[in-house]
Amino acid sequence: MFSYLRERFTSHLRERSRRRARLVSKDGRCNIEFGNVEQSRFVFLIDIWTTILDLRWRYKMTIFISAFLGSWFLFGLLWYVVAYIHKDLPEFNPSINHTPCVENINGLTSAFLFSLETQVTIGYGFRCVTEQCATAIFLLIFQSILGVIINSFMCGAILAKISRSKNRAKTITFSKNAVISKRGGKLCLLIRVANLRKSLLIGSHIYGKLLRTTITPEGETIILDQVNIEFVVDAGNENLFFISPLTIYHIIDKNSPFFHMAAETLLQQDFELVVFLDGTVEATSATCQVRTSYIPEEVLWGYRFAPIVSKTKEGKYRVDFQNFSKTVAVETPHCAFCLYNEKEAKAKEKKGYDNPGFVLSEVSETSDTKM
């Protein structure tokens, strides 16, 4: 029992270390940290719109509430100052014929309420500005304009945050593992991707990047060196009809970085395969990108995906997502090099070859029999 728990704990730690080593998580988030940035953080305030949109919801709502409460309280203080300077407050004992700048402001609380009513245009009709002083009229105009700007910016930021195509990307899912098996007589790396909504992604395009550490002939070590990985489906990799789950595949040929890998050495490799799906959301016409990654432990050699699409008796097509990431073991060559050598050997068996160095010498037979 103790050995079993220790093994589970060790595997859990190993899995956590692998997750920390990922550049892109399974849900598409990038695990990267920027350090010693020379530019000041004020450059992010220049692009304040993008900064607000990139904030998490708890920070965005804090800014949203603080912006409104802060403006109400600030203008409440200004209205109180106007009433104080004009001696409209009850502690000054104004005369009966005294006309205040703002009716019925008796203190800081009533000034805050008037500021709130002015900025959100409630207009209860109990407190109002008079024509007695131009300062109050100017402050009323300034608060109204600033209130419209704050409302437009904050409400627009909330709406843009809700309608970002990043949320649409959550309904695109990739298979948990990638598999390597034969497809069409070629050794291929296959990945399954599905659209969980019935609305399509227009102009979808799938491609991949293989991230690994390489050493150049000059001795330079390049961490996160990127190698293009071409993925295709039977109908091509452009303008996919993404109505049902698709199986994309990468042909492992002599130009593929997987060509020199084998089933026995796959887990010893150090790479991360990042897969991207770009498309345009049909409902909003906004572009979105979905990404995921696979490490060597998540690439299964000698497997293929189980069938997922079937046709019912009523003539409808049914997609069973229970088999979405399910794999089935199949006979597969141990390496791409073995497969191509086997094909070349079979091709040579069907051909004949002349040996130009071969010389047929004729030997004349002599007889020693005398007649």
mmCIF file of C-alpha atoms in Angstrom:
data_model
loop_
_atom_site.group_PDB
_atom_site.id
_atom_site.type_symbol
_atom_site.label_atom_id
_atom_site.label_comp_id
_atom_site.label_asym_id
_atom_site.label_seq_id
_atom_site.Cartn_x
_atom_site.Cartn_y
_atom_site.Cartn_z
ATOM 1 C CA MET A 1 0.000 0.000 0.000
ATOM 2 C CA PHE A 2 2.798 2.399 0.901
ATOM 3 C CA SER A 3 4.669 1.651 -2.321
ATOM 4 C CA TYR A 4 1.481 2.258 -4.339
ATOM 5 C CA LEU A 5 0.914 5.664 -2.708
ATOM 6 C CA ARG A 6 4.543 6.589 -3.224
ATOM 7 C CA GLU A 7 4.317 5.680 -6.904
ATOM 8 C CA ARG A 8 1.146 7.728 -7.329
ATOM 9 C CA PHE A 9 2.731 10.679 -5.555
ATOM 10 C CA THR A 10 5.853 10.440 -7.732
ATOM 11 C CA SER A 11 3.806 10.272 -10.917
ATOM 12 C CA HIS A 12 1.780 13.261 -9.745
ATOM 13 C CA LEU A 13 4.939 15.298 -9.173
ATOM 14 C CA ARG A 14 6.281 14.218 -12.549
ATOM 15 C CA GLU A 15 3.055 15.283 -14.222
ATOM 16 C CA ARG A 16 3.161 18.658 -12.478
ATOM 17 C CA SER A 17 6.731 19.232 -13.626
ATOM 18 C CA ARG A 18 5.690 18.451 -17.186
ATOM 19 C CA ARG A 19 2.814 20.903 -16.964
ATOM 20 C CA ARG A 20 5.145 23.606 -15.740
ATOM 21 C CA ALA A 21 7.472 22.926 -18.673
ATOM 22 C CA ARG A 22 4.735 23.556 -21.225
ATOM 23 C CA LEU A 23 4.763 26.742 -23.236
ATOM 24 C CA VAL A 24 1.098 26.292 -24.208
ATOM 25 C CA SER A 25 -1.335 24.534 -21.903
ATOM 26 C CA LYS A 26 -4.018 22.159 -23.125
ATOM 27 C CA ASP A 27 -6.618 24.940 -23.008
ATOM 28 C CA GLY A 28 -4.429 27.297 -25.039
ATOM 29 C CA ARG A 29 -2.989 29.583 -22.354
ATOM 30 C CA CYS A 30 0.643 30.587 -22.809
ATOM 31 C CA ASN A 31 3.031 29.891 -19.940
ATOM 32 C CA ILE A 32 5.608 32.620 -20.391
ATOM 33 C CA GLU A 33 6.974 35.357 -18.167
ATOM 34 C CA PHE A 34 8.591 38.634 -19.192
ATOM 35 C CA GLY A 35 11.411 39.938 -17.039
ATOM 36 C CA ASN A 36 13.560 43.071 -16.994
ATOM 37 C CA VAL A 37 11.309 44.951 -19.395
ATOM 38 C CA GLU A 38 13.076 48.263 -19.981
ATOM 39 C CA GLN A 39 9.992 50.190 -21.016
ATOM 40 C CA SER A 40 7.955 51.842 -18.304
ATOM 41 C CA ARG A 41 4.614 50.404 -17.291
ATOM 42 C CA PHE A 42 3.021 53.689 -18.340
ATOM 43 C CA VAL A 43 3.202 52.482 -21.956
ATOM 44 C CA PHE A 44 0.328 50.139 -21.106
ATOM 45 C CA LEU A 45 -1.760 53.156 -20.110
ATOM 46 C CA ILE A 46 -1.315 54.590 -23.591
ATOM 47 C CA ASP A 47 -3.215 51.586 -24.958
ATOM 48 C CA ILE A 48 -5.712 51.713 -22.108
ATOM 49 C CA TRP A 49 -8.463 49.988 -24.116
ATOM 50 C CA THR A 50 -6.460 46.806 -24.681
ATOM 51 C CA THR A 51 -5.207 46.910 -21.096
ATOM 52 C CA ILE A 52 -8.769 47.028 -19.762
ATOM 53 C CA LEU A 53 -9.899 44.224 -22.064
ATOM 54 C CA ASP A 54 -7.015 41.965 -21.023
ATOM 55 C CA LEU A 55 -7.770 42.356 -17.312
ATOM 56 C CA ARG A 56 -9.492 39.583 -15.427
ATOM 57 C CA TRP A 57 -13.134 40.009 -14.513
ATOM 58 C CA ARG A 58 -12.498 40.738 -10.836
ATOM 59 C CA TYR A 59 -10.119 43.572 -11.670
ATOM 60 C CA LYS A 60 -12.388 44.880 -14.417
ATOM 61 C CA MET A 61 -15.418 44.987 -12.111
ATOM 62 C CA THR A 62 -13.324 46.692 -9.424
ATOM 63 C CA ILE A 63 -12.354 49.412 -11.901
ATOM 64 C CA PHE A 64 -15.959 49.630 -13.115
ATOM 65 C CA ILE A 65 -17.375 50.196 -9.635
ATOM 66 C CA SER A 66 -14.525 52.461 -8.556
ATOM 67 C CA ALA A 67 -14.920 54.681 -11.632
ATOM 68 C CA PHE A 68 -18.583 55.396 -10.928
ATOM 69 C CA LEU A 69 -18.330 55.683 -7.150
ATOM 70 C CA GLY A 70 -15.212 57.826 -7.431
ATOM 71 C CA SER A 71 -16.778 60.245 -9.902
ATOM 72 C CA TRP A 72 -19.981 60.521 -7.847
ATOM 73 C CA PHE A 73 -18.077 61.236 -4.669
ATOM 74 C CA LEU A 74 -15.650 63.676 -6.356
ATOM 75 C CA PHE A 75 -18.424 65.762 -7.861
ATOM 76 C CA GLY A 76 -20.349 65.489 -4.603
ATOM 77 C CA LEU A 77 -17.432 67.243 -2.904
ATOM 78 C CA LEU A 78 -17.406 69.896 -5.634
ATOM 79 C CA TRP A 79 -21.131 70.520 -5.206
ATOM 80 C CA TYR A 80 -20.615 70.809 -1.460
ATOM 81 C CA VAL A 81 -17.796 73.341 -2.053
ATOM 82 C CA VAL A 82 -20.054 75.399 -4.317
ATOM 83 C CA ALA A 83 -22.780 75.417 -1.684
ATOM 84 C CA TYR A 84 -20.272 76.266 1.035
ATOM 85 C CA ILE A 85 -18.728 79.180 -0.890
ATOM 86 C CA HIS A 86 -22.147 80.565 -1.792
ATOM 87 C CA LYS A 87 -23.259 80.170 1.845
ATOM 88 C CA ASP A 88 -26.215 77.965 0.950
ATOM 89 C CA LEU A 89 -25.722 75.535 3.858
ATOM 90 C CA PRO A 90 -28.003 75.689 6.918
ATOM 91 C CA GLU A 91 -25.132 76.560 9.284
ATOM 92 C CA PHE A 92 -24.844 79.962 7.573
ATOM 93 C CA ASN A 93 -28.509 80.747 8.418
ATOM 94 C CA PRO A 94 -29.404 82.095 4.948
ATOM 95 C CA SER A 95 -32.208 84.632 4.762
ATOM 96 C CA ILE A 96 -35.638 83.885 3.400
ATOM 97 C CA ASN A 97 -34.906 85.802 0.184
ATOM 98 C CA HIS A 98 -31.605 83.924 -0.350
ATOM 99 C CA THR A 99 -31.490 81.975 -3.646
ATOM 100 C CA PRO A 100 -29.029 79.043 -3.445
ATOM 101 C CA CYS A 101 -26.988 77.698 -6.354
ATOM 102 C CA VAL A 102 -28.537 74.263 -5.840
ATOM 103 C CA GLU A 103 -31.838 73.806 -4.089
ATOM 104 C CA ASN A 104 -32.035 71.554 -1.002
ATOM 105 C CA ILE A 105 -28.335 70.818 -0.468
ATOM 106 C CA ASN A 106 -27.999 70.670 3.311
ATOM 107 C CA GLY A 107 -24.708 68.821 3.689
ATOM 108 C CA LEU A 108 -22.226 66.404 2.216
ATOM 109 C CA THR A 109 -24.760 63.575 1.967
ATOM 110 C CA SER A 110 -27.286 65.636 0.019
ATOM 111 C CA ALA A 111 -24.446 66.890 -2.217
ATOM 112 C CA PHE A 112 -23.440 63.269 -2.965
ATOM 113 C CA LEU A 113 -27.053 62.380 -3.789
ATOM 114 C CA PHE A 114 -27.331 65.360 -6.143
ATOM 115 C CA SER A 115 -24.104 64.297 -7.859
ATOM 116 C CA LEU A 116 -25.494 60.778 -8.298
ATOM 117 C CA GLU A 117 -28.814 62.044 -9.657
ATOM 118 C CA THR A 118 -27.059 64.387 -12.074
ATOM 119 C CA GLN A 119 -24.612 61.867 -13.553
ATOM 120 C CA VAL A 120 -27.086 59.040 -14.034
ATOM 121 C CA THR A 121 -29.862 61.471 -15.089
ATOM 122 C CA ILE A 122 -32.346 60.224 -12.511
ATOM 123 C CA GLY A 123 -33.888 63.656 -11.898
ATOM 124 C CA TYR A 124 -36.129 63.244 -8.844
ATOM 125 C CA GLY A 125 -37.114 66.936 -9.087
ATOM 126 C CA PHE A 126 -36.305 67.704 -5.449
ATOM 127 C CA ARG A 127 -32.799 69.095 -5.929
ATOM 128 C CA CYS A 128 -32.008 71.287 -8.919
ATOM 129 C CA VAL A 129 -29.601 73.948 -10.127
ATOM 130 C CA THR A 130 -30.779 77.539 -10.194
ATOM 131 C CA GLU A 131 -29.637 80.367 -12.431
ATOM 132 C CA GLN A 132 -28.106 82.187 -9.475
ATOM 133 C CA CYS A 133 -24.419 81.278 -10.112
ATOM 134 C CA ALA A 134 -22.579 80.399 -13.288
ATOM 135 C CA THR A 135 -20.170 78.099 -11.416
ATOM 136 C CA ALA A 136 -22.934 75.607 -10.681
ATOM 137 C CA ILE A 137 -24.106 75.663 -14.302
ATOM 138 C CA PHE A 138 -20.571 75.017 -15.585
ATOM 139 C CA LEU A 139 -20.099 72.176 -13.073
ATOM 140 C CA LEU A 140 -23.408 70.636 -14.154
ATOM 141 C CA ILE A 141 -22.351 70.674 -17.824
ATOM 142 C CA PHE A 142 -18.899 69.274 -17.042
ATOM 143 C CA GLN A 143 -20.251 66.410 -14.928
ATOM 144 C CA SER A 144 -22.843 65.492 -17.553
ATOM 145 C CA ILE A 145 -20.221 65.270 -20.309
ATOM 146 C CA LEU A 146 -17.764 63.342 -18.153
ATOM 147 C CA GLY A 147 -20.522 60.977 -17.028
ATOM 148 C CA VAL A 148 -21.382 60.134 -20.648
ATOM 149 C CA ILE A 149 -17.697 59.399 -21.375
ATOM 150 C CA ILE A 150 -17.367 57.115 -18.335
ATOM 151 C CA ASN A 151 -20.610 55.298 -19.206
ATOM 152 C CA SER A 152 -19.575 54.769 -22.824
ATOM 153 C CA PHE A 153 -16.074 53.541 -21.987
ATOM 154 C CA MET A 154 -16.965 51.209 -19.124
ATOM 155 C CA CYS A 155 -20.102 49.757 -20.716
ATOM 156 C CA GLY A 156 -18.225 49.301 -24.007
ATOM 157 C CA ALA A 157 -15.402 47.502 -22.184
ATOM 158 C CA ILE A 158 -17.865 45.151 -20.482
ATOM 159 C CA LEU A 159 -19.653 44.419 -23.765
ATOM 160 C CA ALA A 160 -16.381 43.864 -25.623
ATOM 161 C CA LYS A 161 -15.165 41.536 -22.872
ATOM 162 C CA ILE A 162 -18.332 39.450 -23.074
ATOM 163 C CA SER A 163 -18.359 39.253 -26.877
ATOM 164 C CA ARG A 164 -14.647 38.472 -27.369
ATOM 165 C CA SER A 165 -14.004 35.604 -29.764
ATOM 166 C CA LYS A 166 -11.825 34.043 -27.081
ATOM 167 C CA ASN A 167 -14.999 32.669 -25.496
ATOM 168 C CA ARG A 168 -16.029 31.131 -28.830
ATOM 169 C CA ALA A 169 -12.720 29.292 -28.890
ATOM 170 C CA LYS A 170 -13.754 27.368 -25.776
ATOM 171 C CA THR A 171 -16.308 25.448 -27.845
ATOM 172 C CA ILE A 172 -13.546 24.098 -30.113
ATOM 173 C CA THR A 173 -11.879 21.064 -28.606
ATOM 174 C CA PHE A 174 -8.905 18.906 -29.544
ATOM 175 C CA SER A 175 -8.321 15.263 -28.687
ATOM 176 C CA LYS A 176 -6.458 14.586 -25.485
ATOM 177 C CA ASN A 177 -3.724 12.647 -27.293
ATOM 178 C CA ALA A 178 -2.185 12.613 -30.737
ATOM 179 C CA VAL A 179 -1.612 9.250 -32.437
ATOM 180 C CA ILE A 180 0.852 7.916 -34.999
ATOM 181 C CA SER A 181 -0.275 5.220 -37.415
ATOM 182 C CA LYS A 182 -0.536 4.427 -41.115
ATOM 183 C CA ARG A 183 -3.023 6.379 -43.216
ATOM 184 C CA GLY A 184 -3.231 5.925 -46.972
ATOM 185 C CA GLY A 185 -0.090 3.820 -46.935
ATOM 186 C CA LYS A 186 1.922 6.576 -45.227
ATOM 187 C CA LEU A 187 2.989 7.023 -41.634
ATOM 188 C CA CYS A 188 1.075 9.986 -40.203
ATOM 189 C CA LEU A 189 0.604 11.884 -36.960
ATOM 190 C CA LEU A 190 -3.132 12.341 -36.413
ATOM 191 C CA ILE A 191 -5.111 14.723 -34.185
ATOM 192 C CA ARG A 192 -8.870 14.999 -33.839
ATOM 193 C CA VAL A 193 -10.625 18.368 -33.536
ATOM 194 C CA ALA A 194 -14.328 19.110 -33.066
ATOM 195 C CA ASN A 195 -16.677 22.088 -33.098
ATOM 196 C CA LEU A 196 -19.165 21.787 -30.232
ATOM 197 C CA ARG A 197 -21.538 24.357 -31.751
ATOM 198 C CA LYS A 198 -23.662 23.974 -34.851
ATOM 199 C CA SER A 199 -22.586 27.421 -36.070
ATOM 200 C CA LEU A 200 -19.589 27.119 -38.364
ATOM 201 C CA LEU A 201 -16.145 28.665 -38.373
ATOM 202 C CA ILE A 202 -15.661 30.333 -41.747
ATOM 203 C CA GLY A 203 -12.317 30.090 -43.545
ATOM 204 C CA SER A 204 -10.761 27.751 -40.982
ATOM 205 C CA HIS A 205 -7.045 27.048 -41.289
ATOM 206 C CA ILE A 206 -5.047 24.486 -39.292
ATOM 207 C CA TYR A 207 -1.292 24.490 -38.823
ATOM 208 C CA GLY A 208 1.284 23.535 -36.209
ATOM 209 C CA LYS A 209 4.613 24.505 -34.678
ATOM 210 C CA LEU A 210 7.135 22.095 -33.204
ATOM 211 C CA LEU A 211 9.013 23.722 -30.320
ATOM 212 C CA ARG A 212 12.339 22.212 -29.351
ATOM 213 C CA THR A 213 15.855 23.140 -28.293
ATOM 214 C CA THR A 214 18.371 23.029 -31.125
ATOM 215 C CA ILE A 215 22.100 23.676 -31.423
ATOM 216 C CA THR A 216 23.281 25.411 -34.590
ATOM 217 C CA PRO A 217 26.494 24.391 -36.412
ATOM 218 C CA GLU A 218 28.061 27.514 -34.905
ATOM 219 C CA GLY A 219 27.407 26.176 -31.402
ATOM 220 C CA GLU A 220 24.503 28.522 -30.563
ATOM 221 C CA THR A 221 21.756 26.989 -28.415
ATOM 222 C CA ILE A 222 18.263 28.077 -29.475
ATOM 223 C CA ILE A 223 15.549 27.432 -26.912
ATOM 224 C CA LEU A 224 11.998 27.185 -28.253
ATOM 225 C CA ASP A 225 13.167 26.868 -31.835
ATOM 226 C CA GLN A 226 10.069 26.733 -34.048
ATOM 227 C CA VAL A 227 9.617 24.308 -36.928
ATOM 228 C CA ASN A 228 6.571 24.462 -39.193
ATOM 229 C CA ILE A 229 4.330 21.395 -39.144
ATOM 230 C CA GLU A 230 1.882 21.081 -42.034
ATOM 231 C CA PHE A 231 -1.470 19.522 -41.171
ATOM 232 C CA VAL A 232 -3.998 18.480 -43.793
ATOM 233 C CA VAL A 233 -7.314 16.700 -44.047
ATOM 234 C CA ASP A 234 -8.595 14.767 -47.025
ATOM 235 C CA ALA A 235 -10.143 17.958 -48.443
ATOM 236 C CA GLY A 236 -7.085 20.161 -47.764
ATOM 237 C CA ASN A 237 -6.269 22.486 -44.899
ATOM 238 C CA GLU A 238 -7.964 25.633 -46.240
ATOM 239 C CA ASN A 239 -11.675 26.571 -45.882
ATOM 240 C CA LEU A 240 -12.658 23.504 -43.896
ATOM 241 C CA PHE A 241 -16.294 22.430 -43.738
ATOM 242 C CA PHE A 242 -16.214 22.214 -39.974
ATOM 243 C CA ILE A 243 -19.670 20.754 -39.347
ATOM 244 C CA SER A 244 -18.471 17.492 -37.762
ATOM 245 C CA PRO A 245 -15.271 16.377 -35.986
ATOM 246 C CA LEU A 246 -12.265 16.265 -38.295
ATOM 247 C CA THR A 247 -9.122 14.151 -38.120
ATOM 248 C CA ILE A 248 -6.152 16.219 -39.217
ATOM 249 C CA TYR A 249 -2.874 14.501 -40.007
ATOM 250 C CA HIS A 250 0.746 15.313 -40.664
ATOM 251 C CA ILE A 251 2.585 13.067 -43.109
ATOM 252 C CA ILE A 252 5.872 11.843 -41.623
ATOM 253 C CA ASP A 253 8.155 11.928 -44.627
ATOM 254 C CA LYS A 254 11.842 12.714 -45.052
ATOM 255 C CA ASN A 255 11.148 16.439 -44.573
ATOM 256 C CA SER A 256 9.280 15.908 -41.316
ATOM 257 C CA PRO A 257 11.019 16.450 -37.946
ATOM 258 C CA PHE A 258 9.377 13.193 -36.788
ATOM 259 C CA PHE A 259 11.130 11.145 -39.489
ATOM 260 C CA HIS A 260 14.085 10.152 -37.305
ATOM 261 C CA MET A 261 11.925 9.319 -34.279
ATOM 262 C CA ALA A 262 10.867 5.771 -33.450
ATOM 263 C CA ALA A 263 8.364 4.127 -31.154
ATOM 264 C CA GLU A 264 11.117 3.182 -28.690
ATOM 265 C CA THR A 265 12.734 6.643 -28.613
ATOM 266 C CA LEU A 266 9.633 8.862 -28.727
ATOM 267 C CA LEU A 267 9.395 9.340 -24.950
ATOM 268 C CA GLN A 268 13.052 10.302 -24.823
ATOM 269 C CA GLN A 269 12.507 13.254 -27.150
ATOM 270 C CA ASP A 270 12.223 16.825 -25.876
ATOM 271 C CA PHE A 271 9.643 18.722 -27.911
ATOM 272 C CA GLU A 272 6.243 20.356 -27.702
ATOM 273 C CA LEU A 273 3.824 20.257 -30.618
ATOM 274 C CA VAL A 274 1.544 23.312 -30.669
ATOM 275 C CA VAL A 275 -1.510 23.099 -32.945
ATOM 276 C CA PHE A 276 -3.417 26.198 -34.092
ATOM 277 C CA LEU A 277 -6.866 26.594 -35.616
ATOM 278 C CA ASP A 278 -7.734 30.014 -37.045
ATOM 279 C CA GLY A 279 -11.195 30.918 -38.254
ATOM 280 C CA THR A 280 -13.942 33.528 -38.431
ATOM 281 C CA VAL A 281 -16.980 33.200 -36.174
ATOM 282 C CA GLU A 282 -20.083 32.956 -38.325
ATOM 283 C CA ALA A 283 -22.340 34.785 -35.853
ATOM 284 C CA THR A 284 -20.123 37.823 -35.144
ATOM 285 C CA SER A 285 -17.626 37.842 -38.078
ATOM 286 C CA ALA A 286 -14.825 38.092 -35.503
ATOM 287 C CA THR A 287 -11.634 36.115 -35.979
ATOM 288 C CA CYS A 288 -10.581 33.656 -33.310
ATOM 289 C CA GLN A 289 -7.694 31.297 -32.689
ATOM 290 C CA VAL A 290 -7.786 28.000 -30.840
ATOM 291 C CA ARG A 291 -4.569 26.325 -29.758
ATOM 292 C CA THR A 292 -3.406 23.346 -27.769
ATOM 293 C CA SER A 293 -0.171 21.424 -27.321
ATOM 294 C CA TYR A 294 1.145 17.882 -27.100
ATOM 295 C CA ILE A 295 4.269 16.643 -25.348
ATOM 296 C CA PRO A 296 5.929 13.259 -26.096
ATOM 297 C CA GLU A 297 3.923 11.520 -23.352
ATOM 298 C CA GLU A 298 0.719 12.557 -25.126
ATOM 299 C CA VAL A 299 1.706 11.135 -28.529
ATOM 300 C CA LEU A 300 0.657 7.477 -28.836
ATOM 301 C CA TRP A 301 2.599 5.418 -31.379
ATOM 302 C CA GLY A 302 0.672 2.577 -33.025
ATOM 303 C CA TYR A 303 -2.872 3.797 -32.386
ATOM 304 C CA ARG A 304 -5.734 5.297 -34.356
ATOM 305 C CA PHE A 305 -8.897 7.095 -33.269
ATOM 306 C CA ALA A 306 -12.120 5.147 -32.782
ATOM 307 C CA PRO A 307 -15.037 5.940 -35.124
ATOM 308 C CA ILE A 308 -17.192 8.794 -33.906
ATOM 309 C CA VAL A 309 -19.733 9.552 -36.671
ATOM 310 C CA SER A 310 -22.603 7.192 -37.455
ATOM 311 C CA LYS A 311 -25.910 7.307 -39.321
ATOM 312 C CA THR A 312 -29.206 6.471 -37.639
ATOM 313 C CA LYS A 313 -32.110 4.576 -39.165
ATOM 314 C CA GLU A 314 -33.973 7.859 -39.568
ATOM 315 C CA GLY A 315 -31.224 9.139 -41.853
ATOM 316 C CA LYS A 316 -29.652 11.538 -39.357
ATOM 317 C CA TYR A 317 -25.938 11.763 -38.689
ATOM 318 C CA ARG A 318 -24.951 11.286 -35.068
ATOM 319 C CA VAL A 319 -21.673 12.246 -33.411
ATOM 320 C CA ASP A 320 -20.767 10.253 -30.305
ATOM 321 C CA PHE A 321 -18.344 12.368 -28.282
ATOM 322 C CA GLN A 322 -17.788 9.494 -25.873
ATOM 323 C CA ASN A 323 -15.338 8.107 -28.433
ATOM 324 C CA PHE A 324 -13.813 11.497 -29.242
ATOM 325 C CA SER A 325 -10.437 10.803 -27.593
ATOM 326 C CA LYS A 326 -10.719 7.010 -27.555
ATOM 327 C CA THR A 327 -7.911 5.216 -29.387
ATOM 328 C CA VAL A 328 -7.526 1.706 -30.798
ATOM 329 C CA ALA A 329 -4.194 -0.124 -31.174
ATOM 330 C CA VAL A 330 -3.259 -0.950 -34.784
ATOM 331 C CA GLU A 331 -0.262 -2.506 -36.499
ATOM 332 C CA THR A 332 2.230 0.259 -37.196
ATOM 333 C CA PRO A 333 5.901 0.307 -38.250
ATOM 334 C CA HIS A 334 8.333 1.198 -35.485
ATOM 335 C CA CYS A 335 9.696 4.141 -37.452
ATOM 336 C CA ALA A 336 9.144 6.003 -40.679
ATOM 337 C CA PHE A 337 12.562 4.914 -41.922
ATOM 338 C CA CYS A 338 11.510 1.244 -41.594
ATOM 339 C CA LEU A 339 8.316 1.883 -43.553
ATOM 340 C CA TYR A 340 10.074 3.553 -46.460
ATOM 341 C CA ASN A 341 12.814 0.875 -46.536
ATOM 342 C CA GLU A 342 10.121 -1.788 -46.674
ATOM 343 C CA LYS A 343 8.454 -0.046 -49.611
ATOM 344 C CA GLU A 344 11.726 0.314 -51.460
ATOM 345 C CA ALA A 345 12.537 -3.371 -50.910
ATOM 346 C CA LYS A 346 9.167 -4.461 -52.281
ATOM 347 C CA ALA A 347 9.581 -2.164 -55.265
ATOM 348 C CA LYS A 348 13.005 -3.626 -56.069
ATOM 349 C CA GLU A 349 11.657 -7.169 -55.946
ATOM 350 C CA LYS A 350 9.412 -6.390 -58.894
ATOM 351 C CA LYS A 351 12.267 -5.044 -61.021
ATOM 352 C CA GLY A 352 15.273 -6.669 -62.635
ATOM 353 C CA TYR A 353 18.718 -5.085 -62.619
ATOM 354 C CA ASP A 354 21.575 -5.623 -65.102
ATOM 355 C CA ASN A 355 25.102 -6.011 -63.804
ATOM 356 C CA PRO A 356 27.440 -4.341 -66.283
ATOM 357 C CA GLY A 357 30.461 -6.099 -64.724
ATOM 358 C CA PHE A 358 29.102 -9.525 -65.418
ATOM 359 C CA VAL A 359 30.778 -11.228 -68.456
ATOM 360 C CA LEU A 360 29.584 -14.539 -69.816
ATOM 361 C CA SER A 361 32.539 -16.576 -71.044
ATOM 362 C CA GLU A 362 31.903 -19.466 -73.430
ATOM 363 C CA VAL A 363 33.966 -22.632 -72.913
ATOM 364 C CA SER A 364 34.587 -24.878 -75.929
ATOM 365 C CA GLU A 365 34.326 -28.586 -75.210
ATOM 366 C CA THR A 366 37.156 -30.813 -76.494
ATOM 367 C CA SER A 367 37.053 -34.535 -76.886
ATOM 368 C CA ASP A 368 40.038 -36.842 -76.304
ATOM 369 C CA THR A 369 38.422 -39.818 -78.040
ATOM 370 C CA LYS A 370 40.329 -41.003 -81.051
ATOM 371 C CA MET A 371 38.657 -42.636 -83.894
#
